[in-house]
Amino acid sequence: MSRSDATVVLATRNQGKVAELAHVLEGFGLDVRGLDAYPQVGEIAETGATFEENARIKARAVCAATGLVAVADDSGLAVDALDGAPGVYSARYAGPGASDEDNWRKLLRELESVPPEQRGARFVCVMVAAAPDGREISARGEWEGRVTREPRGEGGFGYDPVFHDPDLGRTAAQLSREEKHARSHRGKALQELLRAWPGFAG
Ligand code: ITT
């Protein structure tokens, strides 16, 4: 199969992730489909204790339901002062059905009394691609930063308004999509995944 023949399904319902992943994968010559096209894929329970386990669960479930190569992303924010929380629970930190704003507001409340030098955090992303013949590749990316006291910026999604990149002096929500891709956990994981792609499905 040549690179341009490959169809992949993005195993995510998070539109922020779709926006960051789809155009890069398309630029790589892949035909990218969203989960909307596959109503037979129901809710996938993320029962894993790690980003790796959850990414594998999602990729395998979508691959099995569609018969196509599936790419899943499990990601989250690990905060030093909270011993790595919210971590794999980042999407539901403020409870089931929580919005992005509910989640980052809860995080700012939890860190209210934590001084600047102890507000270190990193975004983590693990990406898994699963093929119908059982082959898999995976990649991990991390992005070091700090949790702000106030939200800043309008871009991105999730915790981006409260995640400060010390090298750029801006929050993730103040970066263009290209700037974020060049530095982010997801950008790094995706680049590593694509390096392994030619021997996998290309
Ligand atoms: P899917 O499982 O359908 O992919 P999800 O949003 O539930 O969507 P996760 O379980 O991987 O995905 O949770 C990831 C959460 O971590 C996400 O909802 C954000 O709150 C946060 N997150 C991950 N990457 C982020 C980023 O680049 N910027 C800001 N927040 C991010």
Short mmCIF file of C-alpha atoms and ligand atoms in Angstrom, two decimals:
data_model
loop_
_atom_site.label_atom_id
_atom_site.label_comp_id
_atom_site.label_asym_id
_atom_site.label_seq_id
_atom_site.Cartn_x
_atom_site.Cartn_y
_atom_site.Cartn_z
CA MET A 1 0.00 0.00 0.00
CA SER A 2 1.38 3.42 -0.83
CA ARG A 3 1.25 6.20 1.73
CA SER A 4 -1.50 8.04 -0.11
CA ASP A 5 -3.81 4.99 -0.15
CA ALA A 6 -3.99 4.71 3.62
CA THR A 7 -7.22 5.60 5.37
CA VAL A 8 -7.10 6.26 9.09
CA VAL A 9 -9.92 6.84 11.57
CA LEU A 10 -9.22 9.29 14.36
CA ALA A 11 -10.35 7.49 17.51
CA THR A 12 -11.41 10.61 19.40
CA ARG A 13 -14.55 12.67 20.02
CA ASN A 14 -12.51 15.64 21.25
CA GLN A 15 -12.75 18.30 18.52
CA GLY A 16 -9.67 20.09 19.89
CA LYS A 17 -7.61 16.98 19.24
CA VAL A 18 -9.19 16.50 15.81
CA ALA A 19 -8.24 20.07 14.86
CA GLU A 20 -4.61 19.48 15.86
CA LEU A 21 -4.25 16.01 14.32
CA ALA A 22 -6.27 15.94 11.10
CA HIS A 23 -4.39 18.49 9.01
CA VAL A 24 -0.97 17.06 9.95
CA LEU A 25 -2.03 13.52 9.03
CA GLU A 26 -3.62 14.77 5.79
CA GLY A 27 -0.40 16.63 5.00
CA PHE A 28 1.35 13.27 5.37
CA GLY A 29 -0.84 11.90 2.59
CA LEU A 30 -3.34 10.01 4.73
CA ASP A 31 -7.08 9.98 4.13
CA VAL A 32 -8.39 10.99 7.57
CA ARG A 33 -11.90 10.13 8.78
CA GLY A 34 -13.60 11.23 11.97
CA LEU A 35 -15.64 9.03 14.31
CA ASP A 36 -18.85 10.77 13.18
CA ALA A 37 -18.77 8.57 10.06
CA TYR A 38 -18.95 5.43 12.23
CA PRO A 39 -22.03 5.54 14.47
CA GLN A 40 -21.48 1.83 15.25
CA VAL A 41 -18.59 2.92 17.51
CA GLY A 42 -20.26 3.55 20.85
CA GLU A 43 -18.80 5.01 24.03
CA ILE A 44 -15.41 3.50 24.82
CA ALA A 45 -14.76 3.03 28.55
CA GLU A 46 -11.28 4.33 29.39
CA THR A 47 -10.56 1.79 32.09
CA GLY A 48 -6.76 1.95 31.93
CA ALA A 49 -4.57 3.34 34.70
CA THR A 50 -2.06 4.88 32.27
CA PHE A 51 -2.08 7.00 29.11
CA GLU A 52 -0.56 4.02 27.25
CA GLU A 53 -3.35 1.63 28.30
CA ASN A 54 -6.14 4.06 27.47
CA ALA A 55 -4.71 4.97 24.07
CA ARG A 56 -4.42 1.26 23.22
CA ILE A 57 -8.00 0.59 24.40
CA LYS A 58 -9.36 3.38 22.18
CA ALA A 59 -7.27 2.49 19.10
CA ARG A 60 -8.15 -1.22 19.30
CA ALA A 61 -11.88 -0.57 19.84
CA VAL A 62 -12.16 1.77 16.85
CA CYS A 63 -10.02 -0.45 14.63
CA ALA A 64 -12.19 -3.48 15.50
CA ALA A 65 -15.45 -1.59 14.89
CA THR A 66 -14.41 -0.02 11.57
CA GLY A 67 -11.94 -2.51 10.07
CA LEU A 68 -9.60 0.42 9.39
CA VAL A 69 -6.34 1.69 10.87
CA ALA A 70 -7.27 3.73 13.96
CA VAL A 71 -5.19 6.43 15.62
CA ALA A 72 -5.98 7.20 19.27
CA ASP A 73 -4.62 9.88 21.56
CA ASP A 74 -4.75 9.69 25.34
CA SER A 75 -3.46 12.79 27.00
CA GLY A 76 -3.67 14.97 30.07
CA LEU A 77 -1.98 17.37 32.42
CA ALA A 78 0.24 16.08 35.25
CA VAL A 79 0.75 18.70 37.96
CA ASP A 80 3.75 18.35 40.31
CA ALA A 81 2.04 19.88 43.36
CA LEU A 82 -0.83 17.38 42.92
CA ASP A 83 1.44 14.33 42.58
CA GLY A 84 0.67 14.04 38.87
CA ALA A 85 -3.10 14.68 39.02
CA PRO A 86 -5.35 15.15 37.12
CA GLY A 87 -3.31 12.92 34.74
CA VAL A 88 -5.45 10.30 33.01
CA TYR A 89 -8.52 11.89 34.63
CA SER A 90 -7.91 15.32 33.06
CA ALA A 91 -11.06 15.25 30.88
CA ARG A 92 -13.34 14.59 33.89
CA TYR A 93 -11.40 16.37 36.65
CA ALA A 94 -14.40 18.51 37.70
CA GLY A 95 -16.78 15.54 37.38
CA PRO A 96 -18.64 13.64 34.65
CA GLY A 97 -19.61 15.92 31.78
CA ALA A 98 -17.34 18.73 33.00
CA SER A 99 -16.49 21.45 30.46
CA ASP A 100 -12.91 22.52 29.76
CA GLU A 101 -13.54 25.67 31.79
CA ASP A 102 -14.97 23.69 34.74
CA ASN A 103 -11.77 21.63 34.73
CA TRP A 104 -9.23 24.46 34.61
CA ARG A 105 -11.20 26.48 37.17
CA LYS A 106 -11.06 23.52 39.55
CA LEU A 107 -7.30 23.24 38.93
CA LEU A 108 -6.74 26.94 39.74
CA ARG A 109 -8.75 26.51 42.96
CA GLU A 110 -6.72 23.45 44.00
CA LEU A 111 -3.49 25.38 43.41
CA GLU A 112 -4.65 28.63 45.02
CA SER A 113 -2.09 28.51 47.83
CA VAL A 114 0.74 27.04 45.73
CA PRO A 115 3.58 29.55 45.00
CA PRO A 116 4.90 30.11 41.44
CA GLU A 117 8.05 27.99 41.84
CA GLN A 118 5.94 24.97 42.81
CA ARG A 119 3.42 25.22 39.94
CA GLY A 120 5.35 22.98 37.51
CA ALA A 121 3.28 20.72 35.24
CA ARG A 122 3.60 18.76 32.04
CA PHE A 123 1.20 17.79 29.31
CA VAL A 124 1.57 14.14 28.30
CA CYS A 125 0.27 12.50 25.14
CA VAL A 126 0.45 8.86 24.12
CA MET A 127 -0.66 8.01 20.62
CA VAL A 128 -1.36 4.49 19.37
CA ALA A 129 -2.11 3.40 15.82
CA ALA A 130 -3.77 -0.02 15.51
CA ALA A 131 -4.16 -1.95 12.24
CA PRO A 132 -6.77 -4.65 11.48
CA ASP A 133 -4.02 -7.28 11.19
CA GLY A 134 -3.10 -6.69 14.84
CA ARG A 135 0.01 -4.56 14.31
CA GLU A 136 0.43 -1.48 16.47
CA ILE A 137 2.81 1.43 16.81
CA SER A 138 2.88 3.97 19.61
CA ALA A 139 4.61 7.20 20.57
CA ARG A 140 4.77 9.51 23.59
CA GLY A 141 5.32 13.26 23.88
CA GLU A 142 5.64 15.61 26.85
CA TRP A 143 5.54 19.40 27.23
CA GLU A 144 6.95 21.05 30.36
CA GLY A 145 5.40 24.22 31.72
CA ARG A 146 3.72 25.86 34.65
CA VAL A 147 0.14 26.45 35.79
CA THR A 148 -0.79 30.15 35.76
CA ARG A 149 -2.95 31.95 38.36
CA GLU A 150 -5.36 33.34 35.74
CA PRO A 151 -6.48 32.12 32.31
CA ARG A 152 -4.89 33.84 29.29
CA GLY A 153 -5.58 33.43 25.57
CA GLU A 154 -8.42 32.25 23.37
CA GLY A 155 -6.86 29.45 21.28
CA GLY A 156 -6.51 25.72 21.77
CA PHE A 157 -8.71 23.73 24.15
CA GLY A 158 -8.74 22.05 27.54
CA TYR A 159 -6.20 23.42 30.01
CA ASP A 160 -4.42 25.58 27.39
CA PRO A 161 -5.45 28.95 28.94
CA VAL A 162 -3.76 28.06 32.26
CA PHE A 163 -0.64 26.29 30.91
CA HIS A 164 2.33 28.64 30.59
CA ASP A 165 5.31 27.81 28.38
CA PRO A 166 8.32 29.39 30.13
CA ASP A 167 10.44 29.54 26.94
CA LEU A 168 7.83 31.44 24.93
CA GLY A 169 6.43 33.40 27.89
CA ARG A 170 2.86 32.70 26.75
CA THR A 171 0.12 30.24 27.58
CA ALA A 172 -0.72 27.41 25.19
CA ALA A 173 -3.95 29.28 24.38
CA GLN A 174 -1.85 32.26 23.16
CA LEU A 175 0.01 30.19 20.55
CA SER A 176 -0.90 29.73 16.91
CA ARG A 177 -1.76 26.18 15.91
CA GLU A 178 1.68 25.88 14.26
CA GLU A 179 3.51 27.16 17.36
CA LYS A 180 1.60 24.77 19.58
CA HIS A 181 2.23 21.83 17.24
CA ALA A 182 5.97 22.55 17.22
CA ARG A 183 6.23 22.37 21.03
CA SER A 184 3.32 20.34 22.32
CA HIS A 185 3.07 16.84 23.74
CA ARG A 186 0.67 15.97 20.88
CA GLY A 187 2.93 17.45 18.20
CA LYS A 188 5.92 15.49 19.51
CA ALA A 189 3.98 12.22 19.80
CA LEU A 190 2.53 12.65 16.32
CA GLN A 191 5.91 13.35 14.73
CA GLU A 192 7.34 10.24 16.38
CA LEU A 193 4.35 8.15 15.27
CA LEU A 194 4.75 9.38 11.69
CA ARG A 195 8.45 8.42 11.72
CA ALA A 196 7.38 4.82 12.42
CA TRP A 197 4.50 4.97 9.90
CA PRO A 198 6.23 3.94 6.64
CA GLY A 199 7.05 0.46 7.99
CA PHE A 200 3.62 0.17 9.57
CA ALA A 201 0.99 1.12 7.02
CA GLY A 202 2.86 3.00 4.34
P1 ITT B 1 -11.22 11.19 23.57
O1 ITT B 1 -11.04 10.18 24.66
O2 ITT B 1 -12.49 11.01 22.77
O3 ITT B 1 -10.00 11.32 22.69
P2 ITT B 1 -11.06 13.11 25.75
O4 ITT B 1 -11.16 14.61 25.82
O5 ITT B 1 -11.90 12.32 26.74
O6 ITT B 1 -11.38 12.67 24.24
P3 ITT B 1 -8.67 12.17 27.06
O7 ITT B 1 -9.35 11.15 27.88
O8 ITT B 1 -7.34 11.83 26.43
O9 ITT B 1 -9.55 12.69 25.85
O10 ITT B 1 -8.50 13.47 27.97
C1 ITT B 1 -7.62 14.47 27.57
C2 ITT B 1 -7.90 15.74 28.37
O11 ITT B 1 -6.63 16.31 28.73
C3 ITT B 1 -8.59 16.77 27.51
O12 ITT B 1 -9.99 16.68 27.63
C4 ITT B 1 -8.02 18.07 28.06
O13 ITT B 1 -8.74 18.43 29.21
C5 ITT B 1 -6.61 17.68 28.47
N1 ITT B 1 -5.67 17.94 27.36
C6 ITT B 1 -5.05 17.02 26.56
N2 ITT B 1 -4.30 17.63 25.62
C7 ITT B 1 -4.45 18.95 25.82
C8 ITT B 1 -3.96 20.10 25.16
O14 ITT B 1 -3.20 20.02 24.09
N3 ITT B 1 -4.31 21.29 25.64
C9 ITT B 1 -5.10 21.40 26.71
N4 ITT B 1 -5.64 20.38 27.37
C10 ITT B 1 -5.32 19.16 26.94
#
